[in-house]
Amino acid sequence: MSAIAVEPSNRGIAGALPRAAARALLLVVGLAVLWGVWEGYRWLGIREHWTWPFKVNDTNMPHISKIWHAFGQPLQPDGPPLRHYLWHYAIFTGKEALAGFVLGAAIGFFLAVALSQSNMLRRGFLPYIVVSQTVPILAIAPMVVVGLGTKGVSPWVSVAVIAAYLTFFPVAINTLRGLLSPDPEALELMRSYAAGRWKILWRLRVPASLPYVFSALKISATASVIGAIIGETPASLQGGLGYAIVNFNQYYSIQPANLWATIIVCALLGIVFFLAVVALEHIVLKRAPENVA
Amino acid sequence: MSAVSIKGVSKQFEAGVTALQGIDLDVEPGEFVSLIGPSGCGKSTLLRIIGDLTKPTAGTVQVNGKPADRARRDHEYGIVFQDAVLYDWRTVSKNISLPLELLHWNRSRRNARIKDMLELVELTGFESHHPWQLSGGMQQRVSIARALSFSPSLLLMDEPFGALDEMTRERLNAELLRIWQETGSTVVFVTHSISEAVFLSTRVVVMSVRPGQIAGLVDVDLEQPRTNATRESPRFFELVTQVREQLAAAGARLGETQEPALVEDQV
Ligand SMILES: Nc1ncnc2c1ncn2[C@@H]1O[C@H](COP(=O)(O)OP(=O)(O)O)[C@@H](O)[C@H]1O
Ligand SMILES: [Mg+2]
């Protein structure tokens, strides 16, 4: 996760411009390398007839240019191009993921706050929270959708709940670690001021936990997108990226580029979520670079 | 009324360690008292008992005539640890302001006090720096400013300069004496440096180890204000020798050699 570490921000405006240019260059180089590896592997694989781990052919590894091209192709004759659909799917899934992310983060945070207040509570509840994540999401998803569905909850809410299920765990665990991170002396200082539980929580524990919270939010940001995509399938919810994946899967042998294009959009959505958290972290956290968890 | 009155204090930890036994000590208002002794003799424990950060197993402690827990809740003392214990997410100003916020001082009163405190510890101009941007000595000055910000009558210090280099330590020693005289507060100061104890104090309390007891008291009659010349005066050497001999005698009484952790610094 070293790429996530926040750089020292006290270099001033003078350094900012070259730094932005360097980053842009790095991104371009990175993409070019990715493209080279893909096309290189493809070329070698086809020439050498590789079958392991998968058979390399036009279906399994279409040209990058083909995938790029697919974005502009209409799905139905005279219909709008694929990118039009994918854009709307991404917005749809993005909303579910965002709702799930916010819900999960809030639940995770307050759960951690509650657990930080008592050893007993911690010993009693923590094992169940860990166990909750060993249950496969694929098994939970239909139960949530059907269970909530019979109570008249609309399917997209169920999907958000599934996304929240994946989000809350890293937030709860990391926040708890952060809340418990102040050294004994920092706590004694508060005690010397006769500060109560509540003040110690808000003036010491919560601020001390924020780097931990953000490192969890970065994990959760992408997890919530995955959760939303997975959740759409059992919900048979049309209009999102999960639906598009299931749909394009059926046409994979004829139009593999469509599925690949969808996968790229899914990845982009995850990256957007991730970067949003990074941006928020930059705004909220102003502290020693080495203290970023 | 004594600033600190300790009567028959003992402290046993669950592990069966007797950290302190039968401590009696009175500190008068305006005194600067140092606790010195080998490491593990219970200096920190005694200081924390005075601050009601831990309870004695036996005996009583009064601060300004109040039981220790009452005194803590009335903000009768400020404390400084060996590490500055500054909150990283707060600027210098905000760190100094922490106790004031907890005491519900309003903003303008806080700001005025922060300004005074920054002047007192000579950190004007650093108000919006974060702790990690400061040297160890500067961090410790912020910590002292924070401890004094709400004008407690008593200052408890646990080896506050122990982690600093010799030169910084001597500079801060002089600064602390000036602050002590300007504020007129009472100081209980833990150290394991003999010269530091003698230079700063009006009285040195020599402690022995296992169990932690008071082995002797040395009145320091060096005249105020103390300067670099004080460190070179014959009386200073006499007093340093006196403290060293008491420490050695305390060790000998227990049939032990002096712990290596006790620094015999160059004087
Ligand atoms: N929380 C604790 N639990 C058990 N033993 C402790 C605890 N704190 C201190 N002690 C023991 O009490 C003795 C005195 O410790 P301390 O007051 O820290 O000594 P000093 O500050 O003089 O070095 C030591 O033997 C130490 O191991
Ligand atoms: Mg100590």
XYZ file of C-alpha atoms and ligand atoms in Angstrom:
588
model
C 0.000 0.000 0.000
C 3.020 2.261 -0.238
C 1.536 4.042 -3.226
C -1.168 5.350 -0.917
C 1.144 7.085 1.508
C 0.562 10.801 1.590
C 3.527 12.846 0.546
C 4.785 15.721 2.644
C 2.578 18.597 1.672
C 4.852 21.405 2.804
C 6.844 21.733 -0.400
C 4.892 24.753 -1.558
C 3.404 25.745 -4.863
C 6.766 25.872 -6.615
C 7.087 22.103 -6.433
C 3.450 21.387 -7.213
C 3.489 21.900 -10.975
C 6.470 19.723 -11.891
C 5.078 17.138 -9.490
C 1.718 17.067 -11.292
C 3.504 16.785 -14.634
C 5.656 13.943 -13.330
C 2.577 12.118 -12.111
C 0.792 12.528 -15.420
C 3.854 11.200 -17.213
C 4.006 8.252 -14.823
C 0.378 7.461 -15.521
C 0.946 7.537 -19.288
C 4.038 5.344 -18.975
C 2.118 2.948 -16.708
C -0.716 2.611 -19.207
C 1.744 2.112 -22.067
C 3.507 -0.654 -20.146
C 0.159 -2.303 -19.387
C -0.745 -2.148 -23.051
C 2.643 -3.563 -24.038
C 2.389 -6.471 -21.599
C -1.123 -7.353 -22.757
C -0.317 -7.220 -26.448
C 3.048 -8.910 -25.949
C 1.568 -11.788 -23.970
C -1.190 -12.122 -26.539
C 1.233 -12.192 -29.461
C 3.521 -14.744 -27.806
C 0.617 -16.846 -26.543
C -0.981 -17.144 -29.942
C 2.316 -17.911 -31.661
C 3.325 -20.545 -29.098
C -0.212 -21.956 -28.666
C -0.258 -21.459 -24.917
C -3.193 -23.163 -23.213
C -2.168 -22.601 -19.606
C -3.561 -20.923 -17.534
C -5.957 -20.185 -20.376
C -6.014 -20.502 -24.115
C -4.802 -17.312 -25.680
C -7.020 -16.247 -28.569
C -9.113 -13.344 -29.816
C -11.922 -14.178 -27.377
C -9.911 -14.431 -24.191
C -7.527 -11.637 -25.036
C -8.928 -9.298 -27.668
C -6.723 -6.512 -28.961
C -6.820 -3.452 -26.716
C -7.840 -1.470 -29.752
C -10.855 -3.793 -30.192
C -11.958 -3.167 -26.632
C -11.488 0.556 -27.112
C -13.453 0.322 -30.334
C -16.288 -1.549 -28.582
C -17.053 1.476 -26.433
C -18.180 3.323 -29.531
C -20.171 0.515 -31.124
C -23.995 0.531 -30.819
C -25.475 -2.382 -28.865
C -28.535 -2.569 -31.068
C -28.679 -1.392 -34.657
C -29.215 2.359 -34.663
C -29.082 2.405 -30.850
C -26.719 4.476 -28.728
C -23.112 3.259 -28.386
C -21.960 0.901 -25.631
C -20.297 3.716 -23.677
C -23.691 5.377 -23.297
C -25.048 2.274 -21.558
C -21.937 1.717 -19.493
C -21.999 5.312 -18.286
C -25.550 4.914 -17.012
C -24.790 1.492 -15.513
C -21.803 2.954 -13.733
C -23.875 5.809 -12.287
C -26.520 3.334 -11.160
C -24.047 0.977 -9.492
C -22.039 3.916 -8.176
C -25.082 5.216 -6.296
C -25.706 1.833 -4.688
C -22.043 1.526 -3.785
C -21.933 5.051 -2.360
C -25.018 4.434 -0.227
C -23.511 1.151 0.956
C -20.146 2.753 1.587
C -21.591 5.558 3.705
C -23.865 3.172 5.596
C -21.095 0.633 6.164
C -18.537 3.252 7.181
C -20.972 4.785 9.681
C -21.870 1.396 11.149
C -18.197 0.392 11.300
C -17.182 3.632 12.965
C -19.856 3.649 15.639
C -19.390 -0.036 16.300
C -15.694 0.653 16.910
C -16.521 3.581 19.201
C -18.850 1.363 21.236
C -16.279 -1.435 21.425
C -13.516 0.980 22.436
C -15.427 1.867 25.579
C -15.421 -1.515 27.234
C -13.122 -4.504 27.419
C -16.093 -6.747 28.087
C -17.968 -5.571 25.037
C -14.852 -6.055 22.972
C -14.272 -9.587 24.174
C -17.915 -10.455 23.679
C -18.553 -8.978 20.252
C -15.312 -8.919 18.313
C -15.336 -12.648 17.479
C -18.799 -12.347 15.916
C -17.710 -9.402 13.819
C -14.788 -11.427 12.513
C -17.017 -14.446 11.865
C -19.425 -12.241 9.898
C -16.734 -11.820 7.252
C -16.021 -15.518 6.883
C -19.540 -16.058 5.566
C -19.290 -15.839 1.772
C -20.945 -12.758 0.373
C -22.415 -14.861 -2.442
C -24.400 -16.815 0.143
C -25.522 -13.709 2.021
C -26.544 -11.662 -0.978
C -29.651 -13.641 -2.024
C -30.799 -13.872 1.605
C -30.559 -10.117 2.022
C -32.351 -9.429 -1.236
C -35.150 -11.914 -0.619
C -35.415 -11.104 3.072
C -35.616 -7.357 2.577
C -37.655 -7.782 -0.612
C -40.534 -9.486 1.228
C -40.625 -6.465 3.556
C -41.173 -4.199 0.582
C -37.686 -2.716 0.514
C -36.674 -1.785 -3.009
C -33.926 -3.932 -4.522
C -31.321 -1.173 -4.813
C -31.447 -0.704 -1.048
C -30.747 -4.403 -0.619
C -27.757 -4.024 -2.898
C -26.528 -1.086 -0.813
C -26.896 -3.225 2.307
C -24.713 -5.902 0.712
C -22.113 -3.267 -0.163
C -22.302 -2.009 3.431
C -21.699 -5.555 4.668
C -18.340 -5.552 2.891
C -17.564 -1.966 3.935
C -18.166 -1.972 7.666
C -15.667 -4.646 8.595
C -12.351 -3.016 7.687
C -13.647 0.282 9.068
C -14.695 -1.269 12.372
C -11.448 -3.196 12.880
C -9.111 -0.363 11.886
C -11.030 2.346 13.711
C -10.968 0.263 16.870
C -7.212 -0.118 16.540
C -6.922 3.639 16.060
C -9.169 4.454 19.017
C -7.005 2.253 21.233
C -3.743 3.625 19.823
C -2.999 6.596 22.173
C -0.175 5.787 24.614
C -0.831 5.545 28.326
C 0.782 8.961 28.855
C -1.553 10.679 26.404
C -4.433 9.187 28.393
C -2.865 10.174 31.727
C -2.557 13.717 30.465
C -6.316 13.741 29.870
C -6.860 12.252 33.295
C -4.700 14.985 34.824
C -7.147 17.482 33.321
C -10.005 15.495 34.849
C -11.404 14.913 31.350
C -14.246 12.382 31.280
C -14.810 9.456 28.931
C -16.646 11.542 26.382
C -13.998 14.248 26.170
C -11.215 11.679 25.988
C -13.112 10.044 23.128
C -13.611 13.181 21.057
C -10.432 15.070 21.870
C -7.975 12.189 21.901
C -9.214 8.820 20.684
C -11.150 9.903 17.610
C -8.487 12.295 16.238
C -5.830 9.655 16.911
C -7.896 7.103 15.002
C -8.388 9.145 11.824
C -5.301 7.878 9.947
C -6.485 4.345 10.695
C -10.017 5.215 9.593
C -8.775 6.521 6.273
C -6.590 3.526 5.609
C -9.706 1.400 6.148
C -11.874 3.647 3.996
C -9.469 3.129 1.105
C -9.970 -0.614 1.342
C -13.703 -0.205 1.821
C -14.080 2.164 -1.111
C -13.234 -0.546 -3.614
C -14.946 -3.260 -1.571
C -18.221 -1.351 -1.663
C -18.115 -1.216 -5.481
C -17.475 -4.964 -5.616
C -20.296 -5.504 -3.114
C -22.731 -3.503 -5.214
C -21.790 -5.356 -8.408
C -22.139 -8.741 -6.726
C -25.357 -7.708 -5.026
C -27.091 -6.800 -8.276
C -26.959 -10.366 -9.553
C -29.190 -12.123 -7.007
C -31.354 -9.027 -6.826
C -31.918 -9.428 -10.572
C -31.641 -5.697 -10.630
C -31.363 -4.340 -14.147
C -29.507 -1.214 -15.059
C -26.217 -1.658 -13.212
C -22.759 -3.002 -13.967
C -23.518 -6.346 -12.279
C -26.418 -6.812 -14.631
C -24.234 -5.822 -17.592
C -21.612 -8.410 -16.641
C -24.201 -11.194 -16.449
C -25.724 -10.042 -19.703
C -22.469 -9.688 -21.664
C -21.246 -12.997 -20.297
C -23.906 -14.722 -22.360
C -22.521 -13.140 -25.527
C -18.904 -13.600 -24.528
C -17.995 -15.980 -27.340
C -19.324 -13.628 -30.024
C -18.611 -10.212 -28.507
C -15.892 -10.590 -25.867
C -14.915 -6.931 -26.147
C -18.208 -5.855 -24.540
C -17.441 -7.778 -21.368
C -13.913 -6.471 -21.307
C -15.153 -2.929 -21.721
C -17.521 -3.477 -18.784
C -14.694 -4.829 -16.646
C -12.668 -1.716 -17.407
C -15.579 0.481 -16.343
C -15.947 -1.508 -13.111
C -12.261 -0.958 -12.397
C -12.571 2.741 -13.181
C -15.519 3.060 -10.816
C -13.460 1.445 -8.054
C -10.577 3.806 -8.784
C -12.885 6.841 -8.651
C -14.117 5.740 -5.215
C -10.572 5.171 -4.049
C -9.341 8.544 -5.269
C -12.298 10.303 -3.668
C -11.222 8.880 -0.306
C -7.604 9.890 -0.931
C -8.748 13.441 -1.732
C -10.862 13.564 1.424
C -7.906 12.321 3.444
C -5.738 15.116 2.076
C -8.304 17.658 3.182
C -9.011 16.207 6.612
C -5.596 14.938 7.747
C -2.773 17.346 8.268
C -0.059 15.521 10.059
C 3.367 13.962 9.991
C 3.768 11.914 6.814
C 5.238 8.966 8.683
C 2.212 8.835 10.941
C -0.142 7.914 8.161
C -1.210 4.392 8.884
C -0.674 24.918 54.343
C 1.724 22.761 52.374
C 1.547 22.623 48.606
C 2.044 18.870 48.802
C 1.701 16.803 51.939
C 2.522 13.096 51.756
C 1.924 10.958 54.828
C 2.879 7.298 55.162
C 2.472 6.532 51.479
C 3.220 3.018 50.275
C 2.550 1.467 46.915
C 2.423 -2.172 46.025
C 1.720 -3.393 42.522
C -0.298 -6.520 41.864
C 2.847 -8.332 40.770
C 4.018 -8.142 44.389
C 6.459 -5.294 43.706
C 6.745 -2.840 46.582
C 7.509 0.362 44.694
C 7.257 2.724 47.665
C 7.257 2.267 51.412
C 6.476 4.732 54.184
C 7.024 7.965 52.293
C 6.572 11.181 54.307
C 7.236 14.478 52.577
C 5.974 18.041 52.758
C 6.570 20.518 49.983
C 5.993 24.176 50.829
C 4.452 26.637 48.370
C 7.039 28.087 46.003
C 9.572 25.318 46.636
C 11.414 23.556 43.836
C 11.870 19.972 45.016
C 13.728 17.309 43.053
C 13.303 13.578 43.546
C 16.482 11.726 42.701
C 17.379 8.071 42.952
C 18.349 5.036 40.923
C 15.975 3.888 38.246
C 13.143 1.778 39.631
C 13.159 3.480 43.042
C 9.616 4.749 42.535
C 10.156 8.387 41.540
C 7.592 8.252 38.754
C 5.201 6.296 40.907
C 5.423 8.900 43.669
C 4.840 11.717 41.204
C 1.846 9.916 39.730
C 0.440 9.352 43.204
C 0.697 13.100 43.900
C -1.176 13.691 40.635
C -3.809 11.053 41.492
C -2.922 9.190 38.312
C -2.451 6.109 40.443
C -3.648 5.374 43.985
C -1.347 4.594 46.915
C -1.895 1.277 48.682
C -1.515 3.048 52.026
C -1.169 6.589 53.286
C -2.614 9.916 52.197
C -1.652 12.705 49.828
C -2.925 16.246 50.009
C -2.369 18.960 47.431
C -3.072 22.508 48.558
C -4.917 21.052 51.531
C -7.218 18.896 49.406
C -7.168 15.138 48.949
C -5.260 14.253 45.749
C -8.324 13.219 43.731
C -10.182 16.412 44.626
C -7.082 18.441 43.713
C -6.831 16.721 40.337
C -10.447 17.456 39.580
C -9.892 21.069 40.605
C -6.950 21.361 38.183
C -4.492 22.168 40.944
C -1.507 20.854 38.999
C -0.006 20.628 35.507
C 2.145 17.684 34.478
C 5.091 17.263 32.082
C 6.348 13.828 31.067
C 9.668 12.696 29.639
C 8.058 12.612 26.195
C 6.338 15.835 25.326
C 3.068 13.919 24.675
C 1.826 16.523 22.227
C -1.149 15.707 20.058
C 0.120 15.413 16.492
C -3.049 16.679 14.869
C -2.937 19.918 16.845
C -0.703 22.875 16.156
C 1.518 24.338 18.874
C -1.216 26.843 19.785
C -3.891 24.183 19.819
C -1.798 21.920 22.017
C -1.342 24.678 24.561
C -5.022 25.417 24.296
C -6.136 21.838 25.083
C -6.527 22.201 28.861
C -8.132 25.615 28.383
C -10.730 24.093 26.071
C -11.441 21.412 28.646
C -11.898 24.193 31.209
C -14.374 25.947 28.893
C -12.364 29.131 28.534
C -13.774 31.275 25.752
C -11.807 31.861 22.586
C -10.488 35.357 23.248
C -9.340 34.425 26.728
C -7.667 31.300 25.333
C -5.907 33.229 22.594
C -4.601 35.831 24.997
C -3.240 33.131 27.273
C -1.674 31.166 24.408
C 0.143 34.310 23.350
C 1.492 34.832 26.873
C 2.549 31.204 27.120
C 4.374 31.300 23.786
C 6.267 34.315 25.036
C 7.032 32.616 28.335
C 8.619 29.593 26.656
C 10.074 31.713 23.835
C 8.204 30.048 20.992
C 6.488 33.084 19.528
C 6.281 32.586 15.772
C 5.800 28.830 16.012
C 2.096 28.913 16.905
C 0.910 27.203 13.733
C 3.667 24.613 13.540
C 2.806 21.000 14.144
C 4.715 19.026 16.799
C 6.649 16.945 14.272
C 8.121 20.121 12.820
C 9.808 20.994 16.131
C 13.020 19.801 17.768
C 12.812 17.746 20.953
C 13.668 20.753 23.097
C 11.007 22.891 21.466
C 8.426 20.147 21.890
C 9.234 19.970 25.577
C 8.792 23.742 25.865
C 5.349 23.416 24.316
C 4.603 20.714 26.837
C 5.662 23.042 29.669
C 3.560 25.867 28.238
C 0.578 23.529 28.116
C 1.108 22.453 31.724
C 1.272 26.088 32.880
C -1.438 27.477 30.591
C -4.233 27.280 33.151
C -1.985 28.647 35.941
C -1.903 25.628 38.246
C -0.079 26.337 41.473
C 1.813 23.041 41.233
C 3.951 21.712 38.396
C 4.800 17.989 38.319
C 7.684 17.034 36.028
C 8.893 13.499 35.335
C 12.401 13.628 33.833
C 11.239 16.277 31.373
C 14.708 16.810 29.911
C 15.886 13.215 30.180
C 15.685 12.601 26.444
C 17.493 15.792 25.432
C 21.157 16.406 24.759
C 23.313 18.039 27.420
C 23.389 21.506 25.853
C 19.660 21.698 25.261
C 19.096 20.385 28.744
C 21.211 23.102 30.352
C 19.482 25.792 28.351
C 16.065 24.471 29.345
C 17.196 24.192 32.974
C 17.904 27.921 32.993
C 14.644 28.624 31.228
C 12.687 26.512 33.686
C 14.193 28.405 36.618
C 13.183 31.701 35.047
C 9.638 30.418 34.461
C 9.462 29.086 38.016
C 10.422 32.500 39.363
C 8.084 34.390 37.057
C 5.087 32.212 37.852
C 5.834 31.601 41.495
C 4.606 28.025 41.212
C 5.679 25.003 43.222
C 7.638 22.366 41.309
C 8.145 18.672 42.029
C 10.788 17.508 39.595
C 11.963 13.948 38.949
C 15.468 13.425 37.600
C 18.321 11.006 37.765
C 20.934 13.653 37.074
C 22.674 14.883 40.225
C 23.861 18.188 38.746
C 20.444 18.941 37.324
C 18.817 18.296 40.696
C 21.276 20.550 42.518
C 21.202 23.328 39.951
C 17.407 23.560 39.860
C 16.196 22.782 43.334
C 15.704 24.433 46.650
C 15.634 20.930 48.113
C 16.747 17.521 46.842
C 15.010 14.364 48.016
C 17.332 11.368 47.734
C 15.575 8.035 47.312
C 16.774 4.470 47.686
C 15.568 1.442 45.848
C 13.798 -1.792 46.845
C 11.700 -0.702 48.470
C 11.540 2.929 47.396
C 12.184 5.042 50.467
C 13.422 8.515 51.244
C 17.090 8.109 52.125
C 17.849 11.748 52.834
C 17.157 15.401 52.147
C 19.638 17.991 50.954
C 18.780 21.685 51.300
C 20.223 23.607 48.393
C 21.207 27.055 49.587
C 22.669 28.304 46.306
C 21.558 31.849 45.770
C 18.959 32.906 43.204
C 18.912 33.640 40.363
C 21.170 30.810 39.347
C 23.376 31.201 36.303
C 26.171 29.375 34.542
C 28.465 30.788 37.207
C 26.429 28.841 39.768
C 27.517 25.597 38.125
C 31.121 26.554 38.665
C 30.879 27.718 42.278
C 32.550 25.672 45.050
C 29.236 25.426 46.933
C 27.665 23.775 43.890
C 30.392 21.094 43.934
C 29.954 20.578 47.655
C 26.238 20.024 47.245
C 26.708 17.690 44.287
C 29.146 15.657 46.378
C 26.727 15.623 49.277
C 23.904 14.263 47.099
C 26.221 11.710 45.514
C 27.385 10.478 48.916
C 23.816 10.166 50.141
C 22.924 8.155 47.069
C 25.921 5.910 47.589
C 25.112 5.497 51.281
C 21.520 4.599 50.400
C 22.812 1.938 48.031
C 25.338 0.646 50.572
C 22.713 0.403 53.306
C 20.846 -1.963 51.083
C 24.016 -3.914 50.396
C 23.905 -3.047 46.744
C 26.086 -1.270 44.305
C 24.691 1.771 42.674
C 22.696 1.070 39.548
C 24.454 1.931 36.312
C 21.283 3.666 35.153
C 22.124 6.494 37.524
C 24.149 8.978 35.551
C 26.986 10.672 37.300
C 27.247 13.585 34.976
C 30.189 15.791 34.359
C 30.121 18.849 36.552
N 2.147 -0.418 36.460
C 3.091 -1.111 37.127
N 2.891 -2.411 37.409
C 3.822 -3.126 38.098
N 4.979 -2.615 38.517
C 5.239 -1.323 38.274
C 4.310 -0.501 37.553
N 4.820 0.745 37.434
C 6.027 0.693 38.066
N 6.268 -0.534 38.560
C 7.464 -0.936 39.337
O 7.590 -0.055 40.408
C 8.948 0.282 40.616
C 9.122 1.787 40.553
O 8.871 2.236 39.231
P 9.008 3.759 38.812
O 8.155 4.576 39.716
O 8.710 3.851 37.360
O 10.543 4.028 39.085
P 11.455 5.252 38.611
O 10.574 6.289 37.987
O 12.126 5.713 39.844
O 12.440 4.685 37.641
C 9.747 -0.463 39.559
O 10.270 -1.635 40.151
C 8.740 -0.789 38.527
O 9.061 -1.981 37.873
Mg 10.543 7.062 35.989
